[in-house]
mmCIF file of C-alpha atoms in Angstrom:
data_model
loop_
_atom_site.group_PDB
_atom_site.id
_atom_site.type_symbol
_atom_site.label_atom_id
_atom_site.label_comp_id
_atom_site.label_asym_id
_atom_site.label_seq_id
_atom_site.Cartn_x
_atom_site.Cartn_y
_atom_site.Cartn_z
ATOM 1 C CA MET A 8 -31.693 46.499 18.782
ATOM 2 C CA TRP A 9 -28.958 44.285 18.408
ATOM 3 C CA ILE A 10 -27.903 43.548 14.541
ATOM 4 C CA PRO A 11 -24.944 41.716 13.913
ATOM 5 C CA PRO A 12 -22.590 43.469 12.130
ATOM 6 C CA GLU A 13 -21.619 42.566 8.507
ATOM 7 C CA ALA A 14 -18.338 41.120 8.108
ATOM 8 C CA PRO A 15 -15.215 43.098 6.944
ATOM 9 C CA SER A 16 -14.594 43.504 3.334
ATOM 10 C CA ASN A 17 -11.534 41.440 3.549
ATOM 11 C CA GLU A 18 -13.577 38.335 5.199
ATOM 12 C CA ILE A 19 -12.428 35.652 2.658
ATOM 13 C CA GLU A 20 -8.865 36.929 2.722
ATOM 14 C CA ARG A 21 -9.137 36.999 6.731
ATOM 15 C CA LEU A 22 -10.434 33.453 7.046
ATOM 16 C CA GLU A 23 -7.867 32.322 4.499
ATOM 17 C CA ALA A 24 -5.345 33.564 6.787
ATOM 18 C CA LEU A 25 -6.614 32.309 9.966
ATOM 19 C CA ALA A 26 -6.623 28.912 8.152
ATOM 20 C CA GLN A 27 -2.969 29.062 7.379
ATOM 21 C CA TYR A 28 -2.017 29.239 10.945
ATOM 22 C CA GLY A 29 -3.852 25.627 11.809
ATOM 23 C CA ILE A 30 -4.539 27.011 15.409
ATOM 24 C CA LEU A 31 -8.474 26.570 15.808
ATOM 25 C CA ASP A 32 -9.622 23.456 17.605
ATOM 26 C CA THR A 33 -6.043 22.962 18.888
ATOM 27 C CA ALA A 34 -5.351 21.752 22.657
ATOM 28 C CA ARG A 35 -4.456 24.392 25.336
ATOM 29 C CA ASP A 36 -0.926 25.971 24.960
ATOM 30 C CA GLU A 37 0.672 27.920 27.691
ATOM 31 C CA ARG A 38 2.173 30.768 25.558
ATOM 32 C CA TYR A 39 -1.483 31.761 25.023
ATOM 33 C CA ASP A 40 -2.873 31.049 28.634
ATOM 34 C CA ARG A 41 0.158 33.432 30.018
ATOM 35 C CA ILE A 42 -0.903 36.176 27.805
ATOM 36 C CA ALA A 43 -4.393 35.893 28.976
ATOM 37 C CA ARG A 44 -3.410 35.598 32.861
ATOM 38 C CA ILE A 45 -1.077 38.929 32.236
ATOM 39 C CA ALA A 46 -4.058 40.678 30.815
ATOM 40 C CA ALA A 47 -6.344 39.643 33.950
ATOM 41 C CA LYS A 48 -3.537 40.975 36.546
ATOM 42 C CA ALA A 49 -2.582 43.907 34.678
ATOM 43 C CA TYR A 50 -6.328 45.261 34.487
ATOM 44 C CA ALA A 51 -7.253 43.344 38.056
ATOM 45 C CA ALA A 52 -10.220 41.996 35.535
ATOM 46 C CA ASP A 53 -12.290 39.387 36.688
ATOM 47 C CA ILE A 54 -11.608 37.223 33.146
ATOM 48 C CA ALA A 55 -9.407 37.676 30.509
ATOM 49 C CA PHE A 56 -9.522 35.765 27.153
ATOM 50 C CA LEU A 57 -7.910 35.539 23.817
ATOM 51 C CA SER A 58 -10.339 34.311 21.056
ATOM 52 C CA PHE A 59 -10.070 33.374 17.176
ATOM 53 C CA VAL A 60 -13.014 34.045 14.919
ATOM 54 C CA ASP A 61 -13.673 31.929 11.947
ATOM 55 C CA ALA A 62 -16.822 32.260 9.805
ATOM 56 C CA GLN A 63 -19.423 31.054 12.298
ATOM 57 C CA GLN A 64 -18.116 30.972 15.745
ATOM 58 C CA GLN A 65 -15.757 32.866 18.371
ATOM 59 C CA TRP A 66 -13.555 30.263 20.031
ATOM 60 C CA MET A 67 -11.422 30.634 23.072
ATOM 61 C CA LYS A 68 -8.073 29.681 22.690
ATOM 62 C CA ALA A 69 -7.352 30.879 26.361
ATOM 63 C CA LYS A 70 -9.071 32.123 28.948
ATOM 64 C CA THR A 71 -8.798 32.527 32.972
ATOM 65 C CA SER A 72 -12.021 31.087 34.151
ATOM 66 C CA ASP A 73 -14.165 28.321 32.957
ATOM 67 C CA VAL A 74 -17.335 30.307 33.752
ATOM 68 C CA LEU A 75 -16.868 31.573 30.002
ATOM 69 C CA HIS A 76 -17.945 29.018 27.285
ATOM 70 C CA ASP A 77 -15.375 27.448 25.400
ATOM 71 C CA PHE A 78 -17.174 28.754 22.036
ATOM 72 C CA VAL A 79 -19.789 31.338 21.003
ATOM 73 C CA ALA A 80 -21.750 31.961 17.979
ATOM 74 C CA ARG A 81 -20.272 34.627 15.815
ATOM 75 C CA ASP A 82 -23.415 36.617 15.519
ATOM 76 C CA ALA A 83 -24.074 36.166 19.609
ATOM 77 C CA SER A 84 -20.269 37.391 20.257
ATOM 78 C CA VAL A 85 -19.476 41.120 21.239
ATOM 79 C CA CYS A 86 -16.112 40.535 19.945
ATOM 80 C CA THR A 87 -17.842 40.346 16.179
ATOM 81 C CA LEU A 88 -17.877 44.149 16.483
ATOM 82 C CA VAL A 89 -14.141 44.151 16.663
ATOM 83 C CA ILE A 90 -13.731 41.808 13.969
ATOM 84 C CA SER A 91 -15.710 43.889 11.740
ATOM 85 C CA SER A 92 -14.337 47.147 12.199
ATOM 86 C CA GLY A 93 -10.690 45.903 12.986
ATOM 87 C CA GLU A 94 -10.761 48.769 15.758
ATOM 88 C CA SER A 95 -10.292 48.299 19.754
ATOM 89 C CA LEU A 96 -13.636 48.371 21.695
ATOM 90 C CA VAL A 97 -14.595 49.565 25.363
ATOM 91 C CA PHE A 98 -17.984 49.677 26.819
ATOM 92 C CA GLU A 99 -17.835 50.700 30.297
ATOM 93 C CA ASP A 100 -21.255 48.741 30.914
ATOM 94 C CA MET A 101 -22.400 45.980 28.402
ATOM 95 C CA ARG A 102 -25.995 45.716 29.682
ATOM 96 C CA THR A 103 -26.507 49.809 29.127
ATOM 97 C CA ALA A 104 -24.646 50.204 26.098
ATOM 98 C CA PRO A 105 -27.210 51.553 23.257
ATOM 99 C CA GLU A 106 -25.174 49.377 20.807
ATOM 100 C CA LEU A 107 -25.650 46.129 22.815
ATOM 101 C CA GLU A 108 -29.659 46.577 23.338
ATOM 102 C CA GLY A 109 -31.345 43.389 22.270
ATOM 103 C CA HIS A 110 -27.837 41.410 22.293
ATOM 104 C CA PRO A 111 -28.455 37.909 22.972
ATOM 105 C CA LEU A 112 -25.660 37.597 25.786
ATOM 106 C CA ALA A 113 -24.735 40.810 27.156
ATOM 107 C CA ARG A 114 -27.162 41.662 29.196
ATOM 108 C CA ASP A 115 -27.268 38.411 31.090
ATOM 109 C CA MET A 116 -23.435 37.884 31.381
ATOM 110 C CA PRO A 117 -21.859 38.603 35.281
ATOM 111 C CA TRP A 118 -19.244 40.785 33.453
ATOM 112 C CA ARG A 119 -20.147 44.535 32.843
ATOM 113 C CA PHE A 120 -17.046 46.346 31.700
ATOM 114 C CA TYR A 121 -15.670 45.200 28.603
ATOM 115 C CA ALA A 122 -12.460 46.199 26.673
ATOM 116 C CA SER A 123 -11.148 44.151 23.628
ATOM 117 C CA VAL A 124 -8.130 44.964 21.053
ATOM 118 C CA PRO A 125 -7.585 43.008 17.468
ATOM 119 C CA ILE A 126 -5.190 40.443 17.405
ATOM 120 C CA ARG A 127 -3.552 40.669 13.952
ATOM 121 C CA GLY A 128 -1.996 38.039 11.502
ATOM 122 C CA GLU A 129 0.934 38.493 8.920
ATOM 123 C CA GLY A 130 -0.828 40.893 6.284
ATOM 124 C CA SER A 131 -2.560 42.708 9.266
ATOM 125 C CA ASN A 132 -5.755 40.666 8.739
ATOM 126 C CA VAL A 133 -7.864 40.746 12.178
ATOM 127 C CA LEU A 134 -8.140 36.859 12.985
ATOM 128 C CA GLY A 135 -9.406 37.293 16.602
ATOM 129 C CA THR A 136 -9.686 39.403 19.925
ATOM 130 C CA LEU A 137 -7.516 39.818 23.205
ATOM 131 C CA CYS A 138 -10.559 40.998 26.068
ATOM 132 C CA ILE A 139 -10.662 41.972 29.835
ATOM 133 C CA MET A 140 -14.099 41.706 31.752
ATOM 134 C CA ARG A 141 -14.811 42.965 34.976
ATOM 135 C CA THR A 142 -18.246 42.885 36.936
ATOM 136 C CA ASP A 143 -18.322 45.981 38.363
ATOM 137 C CA PRO A 144 -19.580 48.717 35.564
ATOM 138 C CA GLY A 145 -17.517 51.793 34.601
ATOM 139 C CA THR A 146 -13.823 52.499 33.395
ATOM 140 C CA PRO A 147 -11.344 52.054 36.037
ATOM 141 C CA ALA A 148 -9.123 54.756 37.209
ATOM 142 C CA ASP A 149 -6.235 55.408 35.304
ATOM 143 C CA PHE A 150 -7.353 52.672 32.707
ATOM 144 C CA GLU A 151 -5.725 52.608 29.133
ATOM 145 C CA LEU A 152 -5.574 50.224 26.310
ATOM 146 C CA GLU A 153 -1.528 50.284 25.844
ATOM 147 C CA THR A 154 -0.847 47.190 27.892
ATOM 148 C CA LEU A 155 -3.619 44.939 25.888
ATOM 149 C CA LEU A 156 -2.289 46.474 22.644
ATOM 150 C CA ASP A 157 1.183 45.269 23.495
ATOM 151 C CA LEU A 158 -0.192 42.038 24.828
ATOM 152 C CA ALA A 159 -2.036 41.727 21.482
ATOM 153 C CA ALA A 160 1.220 42.504 19.639
ATOM 154 C CA ILE A 161 2.965 39.738 21.567
ATOM 155 C CA THR A 162 0.341 37.478 20.450
ATOM 156 C CA SER A 163 0.740 38.319 16.795
ATOM 157 C CA HIS A 164 4.497 37.564 17.207
ATOM 158 C CA GLU A 165 3.325 34.021 18.826
ATOM 159 C CA LEU A 166 1.416 33.195 15.859
ATOM 160 C CA SER A 167 3.932 34.039 13.368
ATOM 161 C CA LEU A 168 6.256 31.767 15.171
ATOM 162 C CA THR A 169 3.070 28.826 15.274
ATOM 163 C CA LEU A 170 2.785 29.630 11.436
ATOM 164 C CA HIS A 171 6.477 29.110 10.964
ATOM 165 C CA ASN A 172 6.382 26.158 13.403
ATOM 166 C CA THR A 173 3.287 24.685 11.422
ATOM 167 C CA GLN A 174 4.876 25.056 7.962
ATOM 168 C CA LEU A 175 8.245 23.095 9.426
ATOM 169 C CA ARG A 176 5.866 20.531 10.722
ATOM 170 C CA GLU A 177 4.235 19.822 7.140
ATOM 171 C CA GLN A 178 7.551 18.766 5.994
ATOM 172 C CA SER A 179 7.940 16.165 9.041
ATOM 173 C CA ASN A 180 4.063 15.363 8.301
ATOM 174 C CA THR A 181 4.263 14.250 4.978
ATOM 175 C CA ASP A 182 5.130 10.861 3.754
ATOM 176 C CA SER A 183 8.013 10.543 1.562
ATOM 177 C CA LEU A 184 6.792 8.236 -0.991
ATOM 178 C CA THR A 185 3.299 9.391 -1.809
ATOM 179 C CA GLY A 186 3.602 12.874 -0.961
ATOM 180 C CA ILE A 187 0.503 12.891 1.101
ATOM 181 C CA HIS A 188 0.161 13.451 4.957
ATOM 182 C CA ASN A 189 1.861 10.614 7.193
ATOM 183 C CA ARG A 190 0.620 8.650 10.441
ATOM 184 C CA ARG A 191 1.840 11.356 12.677
ATOM 185 C CA LYS A 192 -0.279 14.015 10.894
ATOM 186 C CA LEU A 193 -3.306 11.719 11.312
ATOM 187 C CA ASP A 194 -2.277 11.298 15.077
ATOM 188 C CA GLU A 195 -2.601 15.118 15.303
ATOM 189 C CA GLU A 196 -5.747 15.655 13.312
ATOM 190 C CA MET A 197 -8.082 13.258 14.750
ATOM 191 C CA PRO A 198 -8.272 14.981 18.267
ATOM 192 C CA ARG A 199 -8.517 18.384 16.257
ATOM 193 C CA ALA A 200 -11.452 17.005 14.457
ATOM 194 C CA ILE A 201 -13.142 15.760 17.538
ATOM 195 C CA ARG A 202 -12.600 18.784 19.150
ATOM 196 C CA ARG A 203 -13.930 20.774 16.027
ATOM 197 C CA SER A 204 -17.057 18.407 15.695
ATOM 198 C CA THR A 205 -17.780 19.259 19.519
ATOM 199 C CA ARG A 206 -17.406 22.805 18.930
ATOM 200 C CA THR A 207 -19.615 23.422 15.819
ATOM 201 C CA SER A 208 -22.048 20.396 16.718
ATOM 202 C CA THR A 209 -21.337 18.695 13.148
ATOM 203 C CA PRO A 210 -20.581 15.027 12.473
ATOM 204 C CA ALA A 211 -17.102 13.685 11.370
ATOM 205 C CA THR A 212 -16.426 10.143 9.773
ATOM 206 C CA LEU A 213 -13.473 8.275 9.311
ATOM 207 C CA LEU A 214 -12.360 6.040 6.509
ATOM 208 C CA LEU A 215 -9.755 3.280 6.541
ATOM 209 C CA ILE A 216 -8.627 2.161 3.327
ATOM 210 C CA ASP A 217 -6.527 -0.965 2.553
ATOM 211 C CA LEU A 218 -5.602 -2.243 -0.792
ATOM 212 C CA ASP A 219 -6.555 -5.725 -1.376
ATOM 213 C CA HIS A 220 -4.285 -8.339 -1.919
ATOM 214 C CA PHE A 221 -1.203 -5.764 -2.385
ATOM 215 C CA LYS A 222 1.379 -8.372 -0.862
ATOM 216 C CA GLU A 223 0.746 -9.979 -4.273
ATOM 217 C CA VAL A 224 2.175 -6.941 -6.097
ATOM 218 C CA ASN A 225 5.117 -7.071 -4.146
ATOM 219 C CA ASP A 226 5.953 -10.565 -4.379
ATOM 220 C CA ARG A 227 5.442 -10.659 -8.241
ATOM 221 C CA LEU A 228 6.674 -7.167 -9.484
ATOM 222 C CA GLY A 229 9.019 -6.195 -6.616
ATOM 223 C CA HIS A 230 8.793 -3.390 -4.100
ATOM 224 C CA GLN A 231 9.822 -0.857 -6.768
ATOM 225 C CA ALA A 232 6.464 -1.763 -8.788
ATOM 226 C CA GLY A 233 4.514 -1.986 -5.175
ATOM 227 C CA ASP A 234 5.612 1.576 -4.193
ATOM 228 C CA ASP A 235 5.240 3.188 -7.804
ATOM 229 C CA LEU A 236 1.239 1.744 -7.331
ATOM 230 C CA LEU A 237 1.133 3.029 -3.704
ATOM 231 C CA ALA A 238 2.334 6.565 -4.985
ATOM 232 C CA ARG A 239 -0.121 6.350 -7.893
ATOM 233 C CA PHE A 240 -3.247 5.196 -5.616
ATOM 234 C CA ALA A 241 -2.431 7.984 -3.268
ATOM 235 C CA ALA A 242 -2.771 10.610 -6.271
ATOM 236 C CA PHE A 243 -5.919 9.024 -6.709
ATOM 237 C CA LEU A 244 -7.175 9.522 -3.533
ATOM 238 C CA GLN A 245 -6.437 13.048 -3.369
ATOM 239 C CA SER A 246 -9.462 13.927 -5.172
ATOM 240 C CA PHE A 247 -11.791 12.816 -2.565
ATOM 241 C CA PRO A 248 -10.847 15.125 0.428
ATOM 242 C CA ARG A 249 -13.445 18.104 -0.684
ATOM 243 C CA ARG A 250 -13.500 20.207 2.521
ATOM 244 C CA PRO A 251 -10.666 22.430 3.959
ATOM 245 C CA ASP A 252 -10.875 20.505 7.059
ATOM 246 C CA ASP A 253 -10.874 16.573 5.166
ATOM 247 C CA VAL A 254 -7.551 15.077 6.128
ATOM 248 C CA LEU A 255 -6.039 12.365 3.759
ATOM 249 C CA ALA A 256 -3.110 10.372 5.421
ATOM 250 C CA ARG A 257 -0.955 7.382 4.514
ATOM 251 C CA PHE A 258 -1.479 5.056 7.629
ATOM 252 C CA GLY A 259 0.913 2.649 6.962
ATOM 253 C CA GLY A 260 1.825 0.364 4.576
ATOM 254 C CA GLU A 261 -0.941 -0.105 1.867
ATOM 255 C CA GLU A 262 -3.526 1.377 4.408
ATOM 256 C CA PHE A 263 -4.772 5.064 4.150
ATOM 257 C CA ALA A 264 -7.016 7.106 6.134
ATOM 258 C CA LEU A 265 -9.415 9.640 5.304
ATOM 259 C CA ILE A 266 -11.232 11.937 7.961
ATOM 260 C CA LEU A 267 -14.369 13.535 6.545
ATOM 261 C CA ALA A 268 -15.176 16.756 8.309
ATOM 262 C CA GLY A 269 -18.690 17.868 8.757
ATOM 263 C CA THR A 270 -19.752 14.175 7.133
ATOM 264 C CA ASP A 271 -22.253 11.709 8.931
ATOM 265 C CA GLU A 272 -22.164 7.926 8.198
ATOM 266 C CA ASP A 273 -24.708 8.139 5.485
ATOM 267 C CA GLY A 274 -21.602 10.605 3.737
ATOM 268 C CA GLY A 275 -19.208 8.374 4.881
ATOM 269 C CA VAL A 276 -20.643 5.194 2.852
ATOM 270 C CA ALA A 277 -21.189 7.960 0.049
ATOM 271 C CA VAL A 278 -17.709 8.567 -0.118
ATOM 272 C CA ALA A 279 -16.517 4.851 0.175
ATOM 273 C CA THR A 280 -18.891 3.834 -2.478
ATOM 274 C CA ARG A 281 -17.122 6.570 -5.059
ATOM 275 C CA ILE A 282 -13.767 5.497 -3.884
ATOM 276 C CA ILE A 283 -14.286 1.864 -4.797
ATOM 277 C CA ALA A 284 -16.309 2.813 -8.014
ATOM 278 C CA SER A 285 -13.886 5.041 -9.385
ATOM 279 C CA LEU A 286 -10.936 2.790 -8.653
ATOM 280 C CA ALA A 287 -12.949 0.247 -10.536
ATOM 281 C CA LYS A 288 -13.146 2.601 -13.658
ATOM 282 C CA THR A 289 -9.505 3.556 -13.027
ATOM 283 C CA GLN A 290 -8.475 -0.044 -13.764
ATOM 284 C CA MET A 291 -4.875 0.028 -12.053
ATOM 285 C CA PRO A 292 -3.366 -3.075 -12.749
ATOM 286 C CA HIS A 293 -2.928 -5.974 -10.329
ATOM 287 C CA PRO A 294 -0.757 -8.818 -11.484
ATOM 288 C CA ALA A 295 -3.008 -11.585 -10.189
ATOM 289 C CA ARG A 296 -6.186 -10.345 -9.677
ATOM 290 C CA GLY A 297 -6.295 -8.004 -12.837
ATOM 291 C CA GLN A 298 -7.066 -4.911 -11.152
ATOM 292 C CA LEU A 299 -6.303 -3.090 -7.605
ATOM 293 C CA SER A 300 -9.190 -2.869 -5.467
ATOM 294 C CA ALA A 301 -9.816 -1.564 -1.961
ATOM 295 C CA SER A 302 -11.630 -2.493 1.191
ATOM 296 C CA ILE A 303 -12.857 0.514 3.427
ATOM 297 C CA GLY A 304 -14.029 0.455 7.080
ATOM 298 C CA ILE A 305 -16.153 3.473 8.241
ATOM 299 C CA ALA A 306 -16.699 4.801 11.582
ATOM 300 C CA ALA A 307 -18.818 7.975 12.295
ATOM 301 C CA LEU A 308 -17.660 9.741 15.183
ATOM 302 C CA GLY A 309 -19.649 9.065 18.218
ATOM 303 C CA ALA A 310 -20.421 11.005 21.307
ATOM 304 C CA ALA A 311 -17.887 9.153 23.776
ATOM 305 C CA ASP A 312 -15.240 8.559 21.304
ATOM 306 C CA ASP A 313 -11.520 9.964 21.563
ATOM 307 C CA LYS A 314 -8.749 9.242 19.142
ATOM 308 C CA ASN A 315 -8.233 5.752 19.984
ATOM 309 C CA SER A 316 -11.796 4.502 20.180
ATOM 310 C CA TRP A 317 -12.675 6.352 16.959
ATOM 311 C CA LEU A 318 -9.616 4.544 14.955
ATOM 312 C CA ALA A 319 -10.248 0.983 16.825
ATOM 313 C CA ARG A 320 -14.015 0.936 15.595
ATOM 314 C CA ALA A 321 -12.853 2.108 11.775
ATOM 315 C CA ASP A 322 -10.301 -0.638 12.297
ATOM 316 C CA ARG A 323 -12.867 -3.382 13.309
ATOM 317 C CA ALA A 324 -15.145 -2.074 10.345
ATOM 318 C CA LEU A 325 -12.342 -2.152 7.680
ATOM 319 C CA TYR A 326 -11.362 -6.002 8.980
ATOM 320 C CA LEU A 327 -14.932 -6.887 8.512
ATOM 321 C CA ALA A 328 -15.131 -5.080 5.167
ATOM 322 C CA LYS A 329 -11.844 -7.610 4.105
ATOM 323 C CA GLY A 330 -13.653 -10.621 5.381
ATOM 324 C CA LEU A 331 -16.600 -9.751 2.824
ATOM 325 C CA GLY A 332 -13.768 -10.247 -0.219
ATOM 326 C CA ARG A 333 -12.356 -7.594 -2.525
ATOM 327 C CA ALA A 334 -13.666 -4.450 -3.097
ATOM 328 C CA ALA A 335 -15.835 -4.111 -0.007
ATOM 329 C CA LEU A 336 -17.185 -1.802 2.552
ATOM 330 C CA SER A 337 -18.141 -1.734 6.238
ATOM 331 C CA VAL A 338 -19.473 0.426 9.118
ATOM 332 C CA ALA A 339 -18.565 0.180 12.618
#
């Protein structure tokens, strides 16, 4: 009977390493698609795929057939055995393999022969797998794992380049005044948040936060004082992203954005309410209004939303909040 294997002993370190690469829920990438195509051709396989595995799911970064789902629950994945052991794995026939008896998927898939090798990141953590599958059972003549292992090593090299590029991109994605993410980073993260929400069937909510009557700060105290207040406000906001996939960014001028991963509309309202209340307690000075306040537009991600429609709904909600007066919030 199928019993999902326990996570490897270094699971926390492995997940932290995976998060460093920022690769989950990213768009298709020809570098990884190419590796999957080569694997399929080299082994005359019916399908090849390259996947990464987080705490809950296996996500296909590249695959040679759309018959295979984009993601699968980790406990229902054959590849979770590779993540657990850190070793390559071959099944001559997944339908008859004793290790897969009672497996929720293996007996019903059209593929029978299976071969998988681990994909390692820097530090040798197993981040995912490179696999081939064939509809015919039995080990093909002259089969060997060497080519698949070589392709996995190339994948690891591409991951190192990805990590390096991610670190460089972070520098260009940082707002120089406030030290938080900038609009460019927000534009990258919104589609990724949408893909993640689809993959994990979890909600996401966007907050647009605008400082009330901020022009009066610049007009009365000068732009340097305005910049100092913006930096102070950004530092204040940094306590509100709580989850690893939350994203705080300066949207532009005195406007900020906060993507709340795994958070529905009610949760977004709760966070917005805390921001408004905490800002009042902080009592940042405003030269004409006594103290600084902010208005917030809230938009939970809808099933039909893309980046532009999601952002437009949050912007409309912010416009309505501004119309209510200072320290207000509105929901799209």
